[in-house]
């Protein structure tokens, strides 16, 4: 039920945004709107379903945390 509400919310926001983007050159803006809302819906639904997913923090977790731990180890910490 919670997933259906989230999907309905993102669909409503997408339709509202689609209507707001009018005029010449709005095609790219509509693609960007769809991409951003699609990504946000993906992260939200994956969080609700508690499945592993890619997010902005994934690069930090995969790359920077191990490097930071290695540097702390090298410094004797």
mmCIF file with all atom_site columns, N, CA and C in Angstrom:
data_model
loop_
_atom_site.group_PDB
_atom_site.id
_atom_site.type_symbol
_atom_site.label_atom_id
_atom_site.label_alt_id
_atom_site.label_comp_id
_atom_site.label_asym_id
_atom_site.label_entity_id
_atom_site.label_seq_id
_atom_site.pdbx_PDB_ins_code
_atom_site.Cartn_x
_atom_site.Cartn_y
_atom_site.Cartn_z
_atom_site.occupancy
_atom_site.B_iso_or_equiv
_atom_site.pdbx_formal_charge
_atom_site.auth_seq_id
_atom_site.auth_comp_id
_atom_site.auth_asym_id
_atom_site.auth_atom_id
_atom_site.pdbx_PDB_model_num
ATOM 1   N N  . UNK A 1 1  ? 0.820  -1.189 0.000   1.00 0.00 ? 1  UNK A N  1
ATOM 2   C CA . UNK A 1 1  ? 0.000  0.000  0.000   1.00 0.00 ? 1  UNK A CA 1
ATOM 3   C C  . UNK A 1 1  ? 0.871  1.262  0.000   1.00 0.00 ? 1  UNK A C  1
ATOM 4   N N  . UNK A 1 2  ? 1.928  1.234  0.791   1.00 0.00 ? 2  UNK A N  1
ATOM 5   C CA . UNK A 1 2  ? 2.800  2.393  0.875   1.00 0.00 ? 2  UNK A CA 1
ATOM 6   C C  . UNK A 1 2  ? 3.493  2.652  -0.468  1.00 0.00 ? 2  UNK A C  1
ATOM 7   N N  . UNK A 1 3  ? 3.855  1.589  -1.179  1.00 0.00 ? 3  UNK A N  1
ATOM 8   C CA . UNK A 1 3  ? 4.493  1.756  -2.492  1.00 0.00 ? 3  UNK A CA 1
ATOM 9   C C  . UNK A 1 3  ? 3.528  2.388  -3.490  1.00 0.00 ? 3  UNK A C  1
ATOM 10  N N  . UNK A 1 4  ? 2.281  1.986  -3.428  1.00 0.00 ? 4  UNK A N  1
ATOM 11  C CA . UNK A 1 4  ? 1.285  2.549  -4.344  1.00 0.00 ? 4  UNK A CA 1
ATOM 12  C C  . UNK A 1 4  ? 1.110  4.051  -4.098  1.00 0.00 ? 4  UNK A C  1
ATOM 13  N N  . UNK A 1 5  ? 1.150  4.461  -2.852  1.00 0.00 ? 5  UNK A N  1
ATOM 14  C CA . UNK A 1 5  ? 1.017  5.875  -2.516  1.00 0.00 ? 5  UNK A CA 1
ATOM 15  C C  . UNK A 1 5  ? 2.221  6.651  -3.048  1.00 0.00 ? 5  UNK A C  1
ATOM 16  N N  . UNK A 1 6  ? 3.409  6.092  -2.891  1.00 0.00 ? 6  UNK A N  1
ATOM 17  C CA . UNK A 1 6  ? 4.620  6.759  -3.380  1.00 0.00 ? 6  UNK A CA 1
ATOM 18  C C  . UNK A 1 6  ? 4.582  6.879  -4.898  1.00 0.00 ? 6  UNK A C  1
ATOM 19  N N  . UNK A 1 7  ? 4.187  5.820  -5.582  1.00 0.00 ? 7  UNK A N  1
ATOM 20  C CA . UNK A 1 7  ? 4.104  5.851  -7.048  1.00 0.00 ? 7  UNK A CA 1
ATOM 21  C C  . UNK A 1 7  ? 3.069  6.883  -7.494  1.00 0.00 ? 7  UNK A C  1
ATOM 22  N N  . UNK A 1 8  ? 1.928  6.922  -6.822  1.00 0.00 ? 8  UNK A N  1
ATOM 23  C CA . UNK A 1 8  ? 0.889  7.898  -7.179  1.00 0.00 ? 8  UNK A CA 1
ATOM 24  C C  . UNK A 1 8  ? 1.390  9.323  -6.951  1.00 0.00 ? 8  UNK A C  1
ATOM 25  N N  . UNK A 1 9  ? 2.136  9.540  -5.872  1.00 0.00 ? 9  UNK A N  1
ATOM 26  C CA . UNK A 1 9  ? 2.683  10.864 -5.592  1.00 0.00 ? 9  UNK A CA 1
ATOM 27  C C  . UNK A 1 9  ? 3.646  11.302 -6.690  1.00 0.00 ? 9  UNK A C  1
ATOM 28  N N  . UNK A 1 10 ? 4.587  10.423 -7.060  1.00 0.00 ? 10 UNK A N  1
ATOM 29  C CA . UNK A 1 10 ? 5.548  10.791 -8.098  1.00 0.00 ? 10 UNK A CA 1
ATOM 30  C C  . UNK A 1 10 ? 4.866  10.975 -9.452  1.00 0.00 ? 10 UNK A C  1
ATOM 31  N N  . UNK A 1 11 ? 3.843  10.201 -9.739  1.00 0.00 ? 11 UNK A N  1
ATOM 32  C CA . UNK A 1 11 ? 3.110  10.371 -10.993 1.00 0.00 ? 11 UNK A CA 1
ATOM 33  C C  . UNK A 1 11 ? 2.397  11.722 -11.015 1.00 0.00 ? 11 UNK A C  1
ATOM 34  N N  . UNK A 1 12 ? 1.801  12.106 -9.881  1.00 0.00 ? 12 UNK A N  1
ATOM 35  C CA . UNK A 1 12 ? 1.115  13.395 -9.812  1.00 0.00 ? 12 UNK A CA 1
ATOM 36  C C  . UNK A 1 12 ? 2.107  14.551 -9.976  1.00 0.00 ? 12 UNK A C  1
ATOM 37  N N  . UNK A 1 13 ? 3.254  14.447 -9.327  1.00 0.00 ? 13 UNK A N  1
ATOM 38  C CA . UNK A 1 13 ? 4.269  15.495 -9.450  1.00 0.00 ? 13 UNK A CA 1
ATOM 39  C C  . UNK A 1 13 ? 4.777  15.567 -10.885 1.00 0.00 ? 13 UNK A C  1
ATOM 40  N N  . UNK A 1 14 ? 4.962  14.405 -11.519 1.00 0.00 ? 14 UNK A N  1
ATOM 41  C CA . UNK A 1 14 ? 5.427  14.389 -12.904 1.00 0.00 ? 14 UNK A CA 1
ATOM 42  C C  . UNK A 1 14 ? 4.415  15.048 -13.830 1.00 0.00 ? 14 UNK A C  1
ATOM 43  N N  . UNK A 1 15 ? 3.153  14.719 -13.681 1.00 0.00 ? 15 UNK A N  1
ATOM 44  C CA . UNK A 1 15 ? 2.123  15.321 -14.535 1.00 0.00 ? 15 UNK A CA 1
ATOM 45  C C  . UNK A 1 15 ? 2.028  16.830 -14.306 1.00 0.00 ? 15 UNK A C  1
ATOM 46  N N  . UNK A 1 16 ? 2.120  17.260 -13.041 1.00 0.00 ? 16 UNK A N  1
ATOM 47  C CA . UNK A 1 16 ? 2.098  18.689 -12.756 1.00 0.00 ? 16 UNK A CA 1
ATOM 48  C C  . UNK A 1 16 ? 3.300  19.383 -13.395 1.00 0.00 ? 16 UNK A C  1
ATOM 49  N N  . UNK A 1 17 ? 4.466  18.802 -13.254 1.00 0.00 ? 17 UNK A N  1
ATOM 50  C CA . UNK A 1 17 ? 5.665  19.387 -13.846 1.00 0.00 ? 17 UNK A CA 1
ATOM 51  C C  . UNK A 1 17 ? 5.619  19.395 -15.357 1.00 0.00 ? 17 UNK A C  1
ATOM 52  N N  . UNK A 1 18 ? 5.070  18.348 -15.952 1.00 0.00 ? 18 UNK A N  1
ATOM 53  C CA . UNK A 1 18 ? 4.944  18.259 -17.407 1.00 0.00 ? 18 UNK A CA 1
ATOM 54  C C  . UNK A 1 18 ? 4.100  19.410 -17.943 1.00 0.00 ? 18 UNK A C  1
ATOM 55  N N  . UNK A 1 19 ? 3.021  19.715 -17.218 1.00 0.00 ? 19 UNK A N  1
ATOM 56  C CA . UNK A 1 19 ? 2.141  20.811 -17.644 1.00 0.00 ? 19 UNK A CA 1
ATOM 57  C C  . UNK A 1 19 ? 2.807  22.170 -17.467 1.00 0.00 ? 19 UNK A C  1
ATOM 58  N N  . UNK A 1 20 ? 3.644  22.291 -16.447 1.00 0.00 ? 20 UNK A N  1
ATOM 59  C CA . UNK A 1 20 ? 4.310  23.567 -16.193 1.00 0.00 ? 20 UNK A CA 1
ATOM 60  C C  . UNK A 1 20 ? 5.378  23.878 -17.240 1.00 0.00 ? 20 UNK A C  1
ATOM 61  N N  . UNK A 1 21 ? 5.961  22.853 -17.819 1.00 0.00 ? 21 UNK A N  1
ATOM 62  C CA . UNK A 1 21 ? 7.026  23.044 -18.808 1.00 0.00 ? 21 UNK A CA 1
ATOM 63  C C  . UNK A 1 21 ? 6.397  23.158 -20.194 1.00 0.00 ? 21 UNK A C  1
ATOM 64  N N  . UNK A 1 22 ? 6.190  24.369 -20.623 1.00 0.00 ? 22 UNK A N  1
ATOM 65  C CA . UNK A 1 22 ? 5.595  24.627 -21.924 1.00 0.00 ? 22 UNK A CA 1
ATOM 66  C C  . UNK A 1 22 ? 6.553  25.443 -22.766 1.00 0.00 ? 22 UNK A C  1
ATOM 67  N N  . UNK A 1 23 ? 6.282  25.470 -24.039 1.00 0.00 ? 23 UNK A N  1
ATOM 68  C CA . UNK A 1 23 ? 7.019  26.362 -24.920 1.00 0.00 ? 23 UNK A CA 1
ATOM 69  C C  . UNK A 1 23 ? 8.186  25.707 -25.623 1.00 0.00 ? 23 UNK A C  1
ATOM 70  N N  . UNK A 1 24 ? 8.884  26.558 -26.353 1.00 0.00 ? 24 UNK A N  1
ATOM 71  C CA . UNK A 1 24 ? 10.006 26.096 -27.160 1.00 0.00 ? 24 UNK A CA 1
ATOM 72  C C  . UNK A 1 24 ? 11.161 25.665 -26.253 1.00 0.00 ? 24 UNK A C  1
ATOM 73  N N  . UNK A 1 25 ? 11.767 24.544 -26.588 1.00 0.00 ? 25 UNK A N  1
ATOM 74  C CA . UNK A 1 25 ? 12.912 24.059 -25.836 1.00 0.00 ? 25 UNK A CA 1
ATOM 75  C C  . UNK A 1 25 ? 12.566 23.349 -24.545 1.00 0.00 ? 25 UNK A C  1
ATOM 76  N N  . UNK A 1 26 ? 11.303 23.030 -24.345 1.00 0.00 ? 26 UNK A N  1
ATOM 77  C CA . UNK A 1 26 ? 10.932 22.375 -23.098 1.00 0.00 ? 26 UNK A CA 1
ATOM 78  C C  . UNK A 1 26 ? 11.136 20.862 -23.159 1.00 0.00 ? 26 UNK A C  1
ATOM 79  N N  . UNK A 1 27 ? 11.473 20.332 -24.326 1.00 0.00 ? 27 UNK A N  1
ATOM 80  C CA . UNK A 1 27 ? 11.677 18.888 -24.454 1.00 0.00 ? 27 UNK A CA 1
ATOM 81  C C  . UNK A 1 27 ? 12.800 18.378 -23.572 1.00 0.00 ? 27 UNK A C  1
ATOM 82  N N  . UNK A 1 28 ? 13.930 19.062 -23.577 1.00 0.00 ? 28 UNK A N  1
ATOM 83  C CA . UNK A 1 28 ? 15.056 18.669 -22.738 1.00 0.00 ? 28 UNK A CA 1
ATOM 84  C C  . UNK A 1 28 ? 14.703 18.810 -21.266 1.00 0.00 ? 28 UNK A C  1
ATOM 85  N N  . UNK A 1 29 ? 13.993 19.852 -20.925 1.00 0.00 ? 29 UNK A N  1
ATOM 86  C CA . UNK A 1 29 ? 13.593 20.046 -19.536 1.00 0.00 ? 29 UNK A CA 1
ATOM 87  C C  . UNK A 1 29 ? 12.655 18.929 -19.082 1.00 0.00 ? 29 UNK A C  1
ATOM 88  N N  . UNK A 1 30 ? 11.794 18.481 -19.968 1.00 0.00 ? 30 UNK A N  1
ATOM 89  C CA . UNK A 1 30 ? 10.894 17.385 -19.617 1.00 0.00 ? 30 UNK A CA 1
ATOM 90  C C  . UNK A 1 30 ? 11.660 16.084 -19.430 1.00 0.00 ? 30 UNK A C  1
ATOM 91  N N  . UNK A 1 31 ? 12.680 15.867 -20.233 1.00 0.00 ? 31 UNK A N  1
ATOM 92  C CA . UNK A 1 31 ? 13.519 14.675 -20.071 1.00 0.00 ? 31 UNK A CA 1
ATOM 93  C C  . UNK A 1 31 ? 14.250 14.736 -18.730 1.00 0.00 ? 31 UNK A C  1
ATOM 94  N N  . UNK A 1 32 ? 14.773 15.899 -18.387 1.00 0.00 ? 32 UNK A N  1
ATOM 95  C CA . UNK A 1 32 ? 15.467 16.068 -17.106 1.00 0.00 ? 32 UNK A CA 1
ATOM 96  C C  . UNK A 1 32 ? 14.496 15.855 -15.944 1.00 0.00 ? 32 UNK A C  1
ATOM 97  N N  . UNK A 1 33 ? 13.297 16.416 -16.051 1.00 0.00 ? 33 UNK A N  1
ATOM 98  C CA . UNK A 1 33 ? 12.278 16.217 -15.022 1.00 0.00 ? 33 UNK A CA 1
ATOM 99  C C  . UNK A 1 33 ? 11.977 14.737 -14.846 1.00 0.00 ? 33 UNK A C  1
ATOM 100 N N  . UNK A 1 34 ? 11.781 14.035 -15.957 1.00 0.00 ? 34 UNK A N  1
ATOM 101 C CA . UNK A 1 34 ? 11.496 12.601 -15.882 1.00 0.00 ? 34 UNK A CA 1
ATOM 102 C C  . UNK A 1 34 ? 12.646 11.821 -15.267 1.00 0.00 ? 34 UNK A C  1
ATOM 103 N N  . UNK A 1 35 ? 13.872 12.186 -15.633 1.00 0.00 ? 35 UNK A N  1
ATOM 104 C CA . UNK A 1 35 ? 15.033 11.496 -15.076 1.00 0.00 ? 35 UNK A CA 1
ATOM 105 C C  . UNK A 1 35 ? 15.176 11.710 -13.576 1.00 0.00 ? 35 UNK A C  1
ATOM 106 N N  . UNK A 1 36 ? 15.026 12.954 -13.144 1.00 0.00 ? 36 UNK A N  1
ATOM 107 C CA . UNK A 1 36 ? 15.148 13.252 -11.715 1.00 0.00 ? 36 UNK A CA 1
ATOM 108 C C  . UNK A 1 36 ? 14.045 12.586 -10.899 1.00 0.00 ? 36 UNK A C  1
ATOM 109 N N  . UNK A 1 37 ? 12.829 12.674 -11.383 1.00 0.00 ? 37 UNK A N  1
ATOM 110 C CA . UNK A 1 37 ? 11.728 12.049 -10.649 1.00 0.00 ? 37 UNK A CA 1
ATOM 111 C C  . UNK A 1 37 ? 11.814 10.528 -10.706 1.00 0.00 ? 37 UNK A C  1
ATOM 112 N N  . UNK A 1 38 ? 12.290 9.989  -11.822 1.00 0.00 ? 38 UNK A N  1
ATOM 113 C CA . UNK A 1 38 ? 12.485 8.538  -11.905 1.00 0.00 ? 38 UNK A CA 1
ATOM 114 C C  . UNK A 1 38 ? 13.527 8.055  -10.913 1.00 0.00 ? 38 UNK A C  1
ATOM 115 N N  . UNK A 1 39 ? 14.640 8.797  -10.814 1.00 0.00 ? 39 UNK A N  1
ATOM 116 C CA . UNK A 1 39 ? 15.691 8.432  -9.857  1.00 0.00 ? 39 UNK A CA 1
ATOM 117 C C  . UNK A 1 39 ? 15.176 8.538  -8.418  1.00 0.00 ? 39 UNK A C  1
ATOM 118 N N  . UNK A 1 40 ? 14.450 9.611  -8.122  1.00 0.00 ? 40 UNK A N  1
ATOM 119 C CA . UNK A 1 40 ? 13.917 9.789  -6.774  1.00 0.00 ? 40 UNK A CA 1
ATOM 120 C C  . UNK A 1 40 ? 12.917 8.685  -6.435  1.00 0.00 ? 40 UNK A C  1
ATOM 121 N N  . UNK A 1 41 ? 12.092 8.302  -7.392  1.00 0.00 ? 41 UNK A N  1
ATOM 122 C CA . UNK A 1 41 ? 11.135 7.222  -7.156  1.00 0.00 ? 41 UNK A CA 1
ATOM 123 C C  . UNK A 1 41 ? 11.859 5.901  -6.940  1.00 0.00 ? 41 UNK A C  1
ATOM 124 N N  . UNK A 1 42 ? 12.903 5.653  -7.726  1.00 0.00 ? 42 UNK A N  1
ATOM 125 C CA . UNK A 1 42 ? 13.695 4.429  -7.567  1.00 0.00 ? 42 UNK A CA 1
ATOM 126 C C  . UNK A 1 42 ? 14.311 4.336  -6.170  1.00 0.00 ? 42 UNK A C  1
ATOM 127 N N  . UNK A 1 43 ? 14.926 5.410  -5.719  1.00 0.00 ? 43 UNK A N  1
ATOM 128 C CA . UNK A 1 43 ? 15.561 5.401  -4.397  1.00 0.00 ? 43 UNK A CA 1
ATOM 129 C C  . UNK A 1 43 ? 14.503 5.255  -3.304  1.00 0.00 ? 43 UNK A C  1
ATOM 130 N N  . UNK A 1 44 ? 13.373 5.931  -3.447  1.00 0.00 ? 44 UNK A N  1
ATOM 131 C CA . UNK A 1 44 ? 12.306 5.837  -2.452  1.00 0.00 ? 44 UNK A CA 1
ATOM 132 C C  . UNK A 1 44 ? 11.732 4.436  -2.374  1.00 0.00 ? 44 UNK A C  1
ATOM 133 N N  . UNK A 1 45 ? 11.440 3.846  -3.516  1.00 0.00 ? 45 UNK A N  1
ATOM 134 C CA . UNK A 1 45 ? 10.857 2.504  -3.527  1.00 0.00 ? 45 UNK A CA 1
ATOM 135 C C  . UNK A 1 45 ? 11.849 1.449  -3.054  1.00 0.00 ? 45 UNK A C  1
ATOM 136 N N  . UNK A 1 46 ? 13.118 1.609  -3.407  1.00 0.00 ? 46 UNK A N  1
ATOM 137 C CA . UNK A 1 46 ? 14.125 0.669  -2.926  1.00 0.00 ? 46 UNK A CA 1
ATOM 138 C C  . UNK A 1 46 ? 14.297 0.790  -1.412  1.00 0.00 ? 46 UNK A C  1
ATOM 139 N N  . UNK A 1 47 ? 14.185 1.988  -0.888  1.00 0.00 ? 47 UNK A N  1
ATOM 140 C CA . UNK A 1 47 ? 14.267 2.174  0.554   1.00 0.00 ? 47 UNK A CA 1
ATOM 141 C C  . UNK A 1 47 ? 13.087 1.551  1.276   1.00 0.00 ? 47 UNK A C  1
ATOM 142 N N  . UNK A 1 48 ? 11.900 1.667  0.703   1.00 0.00 ? 48 UNK A N  1
ATOM 143 C CA . UNK A 1 48 ? 10.717 1.067  1.310   1.00 0.00 ? 48 UNK A CA 1
ATOM 144 C C  . UNK A 1 48 ? 10.832 -0.451 1.289   1.00 0.00 ? 48 UNK A C  1
ATOM 145 N N  . UNK A 1 49 ? 11.333 -1.000 0.177   1.00 0.00 ? 49 UNK A N  1
ATOM 146 C CA . UNK A 1 49 ? 11.450 -2.450 0.035   1.00 0.00 ? 49 UNK A CA 1
ATOM 147 C C  . UNK A 1 49 ? 12.698 -3.004 0.724   1.00 0.00 ? 49 UNK A C  1
ATOM 148 N N  . UNK A 1 50 ? 13.528 -2.132 1.270   1.00 0.00 ? 50 UNK A N  1
ATOM 149 C CA . UNK A 1 50 ? 14.787 -2.484 1.929   1.00 0.00 ? 50 UNK A CA 1
ATOM 150 C C  . UNK A 1 50 ? 15.656 -3.401 1.068   1.00 0.00 ? 50 UNK A C  1
ATOM 151 N N  . UNK A 1 51 ? 15.844 -2.997 -0.165  1.00 0.00 ? 51 UNK A N  1
ATOM 152 C CA . UNK A 1 51 ? 16.738 -3.716 -1.070  1.00 0.00 ? 51 UNK A CA 1
ATOM 153 C C  . UNK A 1 51 ? 17.953 -2.829 -1.339  1.00 0.00 ? 51 UNK A C  1
ATOM 154 N N  . UNK A 1 52 ? 19.101 -3.434 -1.598  1.00 0.00 ? 52 UNK A N  1
ATOM 155 C CA . UNK A 1 52 ? 20.279 -2.617 -1.910  1.00 0.00 ? 52 UNK A CA 1
ATOM 156 C C  . UNK A 1 52 ? 20.034 -1.793 -3.177  1.00 0.00 ? 52 UNK A C  1
ATOM 157 N N  . UNK A 1 53 ? 20.506 -0.558 -3.164  1.00 0.00 ? 53 UNK A N  1
ATOM 158 C CA . UNK A 1 53 ? 20.310 0.320  -4.309  1.00 0.00 ? 53 UNK A CA 1
ATOM 159 C C  . UNK A 1 53 ? 21.454 1.314  -4.398  1.00 0.00 ? 53 UNK A C  1
ATOM 160 N N  . UNK A 1 54 ? 21.627 1.864  -5.563  1.00 0.00 ? 54 UNK A N  1
ATOM 161 C CA . UNK A 1 54 ? 22.637 2.892  -5.776  1.00 0.00 ? 54 UNK A CA 1
ATOM 162 C C  . UNK A 1 54 ? 22.060 4.243  -5.396  1.00 0.00 ? 54 UNK A C  1
ATOM 163 N N  . UNK A 1 55 ? 22.875 5.030  -4.730  1.00 0.00 ? 55 UNK A N  1
ATOM 164 C CA . UNK A 1 55 ? 22.473 6.387  -4.386  1.00 0.00 ? 55 UNK A CA 1
ATOM 165 C C  . UNK A 1 55 ? 23.695 7.284  -4.472  1.00 0.00 ? 55 UNK A C  1
ATOM 166 N N  . UNK A 1 56 ? 23.531 8.530  -4.128  1.00 0.00 ? 56 UNK A N  1
ATOM 167 C CA . UNK A 1 56 ? 24.637 9.478  -4.177  1.00 0.00 ? 56 UNK A CA 1
ATOM 168 C C  . UNK A 1 56 ? 25.740 9.059  -3.204  1.00 0.00 ? 56 UNK A C  1
ATOM 169 N N  . UNK A 1 57 ? 25.364 8.465  -2.085  1.00 0.00 ? 57 UNK A N  1
ATOM 170 C CA . UNK A 1 57 ? 26.356 8.073  -1.087  1.00 0.00 ? 57 UNK A CA 1
ATOM 171 C C  . UNK A 1 57 ? 27.077 6.773  -1.440  1.00 0.00 ? 57 UNK A C  1
ATOM 172 N N  . UNK A 1 58 ? 26.668 6.079  -2.483  1.00 0.00 ? 58 UNK A N  1
ATOM 173 C CA . UNK A 1 58 ? 27.308 4.823  -2.857  1.00 0.00 ? 58 UNK A CA 1
ATOM 174 C C  . UNK A 1 58 ? 28.776 5.011  -3.209  1.00 0.00 ? 58 UNK A C  1
ATOM 175 N N  . UNK A 1 59 ? 29.108 6.074  -3.917  1.00 0.00 ? 59 UNK A N  1
ATOM 176 C CA . UNK A 1 59 ? 30.509 6.331  -4.276  1.00 0.00 ? 59 UNK A CA 1
ATOM 177 C C  . UNK A 1 59 ? 31.340 6.559  -3.020  1.00 0.00 ? 59 UNK A C  1
ATOM 178 N N  . UNK A 1 60 ? 30.804 7.268  -2.062  1.00 0.00 ? 60 UNK A N  1
ATOM 179 C CA . UNK A 1 60 ? 31.520 7.497  -0.811  1.00 0.00 ? 60 UNK A CA 1
ATOM 180 C C  . UNK A 1 60 ? 31.773 6.180  -0.087  1.00 0.00 ? 60 UNK A C  1
ATOM 181 N N  . UNK A 1 61 ? 30.750 5.353  0.011   1.00 0.00 ? 61 UNK A N  1
ATOM 182 C CA . UNK A 1 61 ? 30.862 4.087  0.737   1.00 0.00 ? 61 UNK A CA 1
ATOM 183 C C  . UNK A 1 61 ? 31.846 3.146  0.050   1.00 0.00 ? 61 UNK A C  1
ATOM 184 N N  . UNK A 1 62 ? 31.808 3.090  -1.278  1.00 0.00 ? 62 UNK A N  1
ATOM 185 C CA . UNK A 1 62 ? 32.636 2.143  -2.011  1.00 0.00 ? 62 UNK A CA 1
ATOM 186 C C  . UNK A 1 62 ? 34.086 2.604  -2.124  1.00 0.00 ? 62 UNK A C  1
ATOM 187 N N  . UNK A 1 63 ? 34.315 3.885  -2.383  1.00 0.00 ? 63 UNK A N  1
ATOM 188 C CA . UNK A 1 63 ? 35.665 4.354  -2.679  1.00 0.00 ? 63 UNK A CA 1
ATOM 189 C C  . UNK A 1 63 ? 36.342 5.088  -1.523  1.00 0.00 ? 63 UNK A C  1
ATOM 190 N N  . UNK A 1 64 ? 35.680 6.050  -0.938  1.00 0.00 ? 64 UNK A N  1
ATOM 191 C CA . UNK A 1 64 ? 36.343 6.939  -0.006  1.00 0.00 ? 64 UNK A CA 1
ATOM 192 C C  . UNK A 1 64 ? 36.483 6.374  1.401   1.00 0.00 ? 64 UNK A C  1
ATOM 193 N N  . UNK A 1 65 ? 35.516 5.580  1.865   1.00 0.00 ? 65 UNK A N  1
ATOM 194 C CA . UNK A 1 65 ? 35.655 4.986  3.187   1.00 0.00 ? 65 UNK A CA 1
ATOM 195 C C  . UNK A 1 65 ? 36.863 4.055  3.269   1.00 0.00 ? 65 UNK A C  1
ATOM 196 N N  . UNK A 1 66 ? 37.068 3.129  2.323   1.00 0.00 ? 66 UNK A N  1
ATOM 197 C CA . UNK A 1 66 ? 38.259 2.271  2.407   1.00 0.00 ? 66 UNK A CA 1
ATOM 198 C C  . UNK A 1 66 ? 39.566 3.055  2.323   1.00 0.00 ? 66 UNK A C  1
ATOM 199 N N  . UNK A 1 67 ? 39.599 4.094  1.505   1.00 0.00 ? 67 UNK A N  1
ATOM 200 C CA . UNK A 1 67 ? 40.811 4.904  1.398   1.00 0.00 ? 67 UNK A CA 1
ATOM 201 C C  . UNK A 1 67 ? 41.076 5.618  2.721   1.00 0.00 ? 67 UNK A C  1
ATOM 202 N N  . UNK A 1 68 ? 40.046 6.157  3.323   1.00 0.00 ? 68 UNK A N  1
ATOM 203 C CA . UNK A 1 68 ? 40.191 6.827  4.612   1.00 0.00 ? 68 UNK A CA 1
ATOM 204 C C  . UNK A 1 68 ? 40.674 5.878  5.704   1.00 0.00 ? 68 UNK A C  1
ATOM 205 N N  . UNK A 1 69 ? 40.123 4.664  5.708   1.00 0.00 ? 69 UNK A N  1
ATOM 206 C CA . UNK A 1 69 ? 40.569 3.666  6.688   1.00 0.00 ? 69 UNK A CA 1
ATOM 207 C C  . UNK A 1 69 ? 42.015 3.289  6.453   1.00 0.00 ? 69 UNK A C  1
ATOM 208 N N  . UNK A 1 70 ? 42.414 3.178  5.194   1.00 0.00 ? 70 UNK A N  1
ATOM 209 C CA . UNK A 1 70 ? 43.802 2.840  4.889   1.00 0.00 ? 70 UNK A CA 1
ATOM 210 C C  . UNK A 1 70 ? 44.734 3.958  5.336   1.00 0.00 ? 70 UNK A C  1
ATOM 211 N N  . UNK A 1 71 ? 44.377 5.198  5.116   1.00 0.00 ? 71 UNK A N  1
ATOM 212 C CA . UNK A 1 71 ? 45.214 6.333  5.525   1.00 0.00 ? 71 UNK A CA 1
ATOM 213 C C  . UNK A 1 71 ? 45.326 6.362  7.042   1.00 0.00 ? 71 UNK A C  1
ATOM 214 N N  . UNK A 1 72 ? 44.236 6.140  7.749   1.00 0.00 ? 72 UNK A N  1
ATOM 215 C CA . UNK A 1 72 ? 44.291 6.113  9.210   1.00 0.00 ? 72 UNK A CA 1
ATOM 216 C C  . UNK A 1 72 ? 45.196 4.979  9.680   1.00 0.00 ? 72 UNK A C  1
ATOM 217 N N  . UNK A 1 73 ? 45.123 3.815  9.003   1.00 0.00 ? 73 UNK A N  1
ATOM 218 C CA . UNK A 1 73 ? 46.009 2.707  9.350   1.00 0.00 ? 73 UNK A CA 1
ATOM 219 C C  . UNK A 1 73 ? 47.468 3.038  9.110   1.00 0.00 ? 73 UNK A C  1
ATOM 220 N N  . UNK A 1 74 ? 47.752 3.716  8.013   1.00 0.00 ? 74 UNK A N  1
ATOM 221 C CA . UNK A 1 74 ? 49.128 4.089  7.701   1.00 0.00 ? 74 UNK A CA 1
ATOM 222 C C  . UNK A 1 74 ? 49.685 5.099  8.714   1.00 0.00 ? 74 UNK A C  1
ATOM 223 N N  . UNK A 1 75 ? 48.797 5.938  9.239   1.00 0.00 ? 75 UNK A N  1
ATOM 224 C CA . UNK A 1 75 ? 49.234 6.931  10.215  1.00 0.00 ? 75 UNK A CA 1
ATOM 225 C C  . UNK A 1 75 ? 49.354 6.364  11.627  1.00 0.00 ? 75 UNK A C  1
ATOM 226 N N  . UNK A 1 76 ? 49.034 5.097  11.782  1.00 0.00 ? 76 UNK A N  1
ATOM 227 C CA . UNK A 1 76 ? 49.174 4.443  13.075  1.00 0.00 ? 76 UNK A CA 1
ATOM 228 C C  . UNK A 1 76 ? 47.956 4.523  13.952  1.00 0.00 ? 76 UNK A C  1
ATOM 229 N N  . UNK A 1 77 ? 46.796 4.833  13.359  1.00 0.00 ? 77 UNK A N  1
ATOM 230 C CA . UNK A 1 77 ? 45.562 4.984  14.134  1.00 0.00 ? 77 UNK A CA 1
ATOM 231 C C  . UNK A 1 77 ? 44.832 3.732  14.239  1.00 0.00 ? 77 UNK A C  1
#
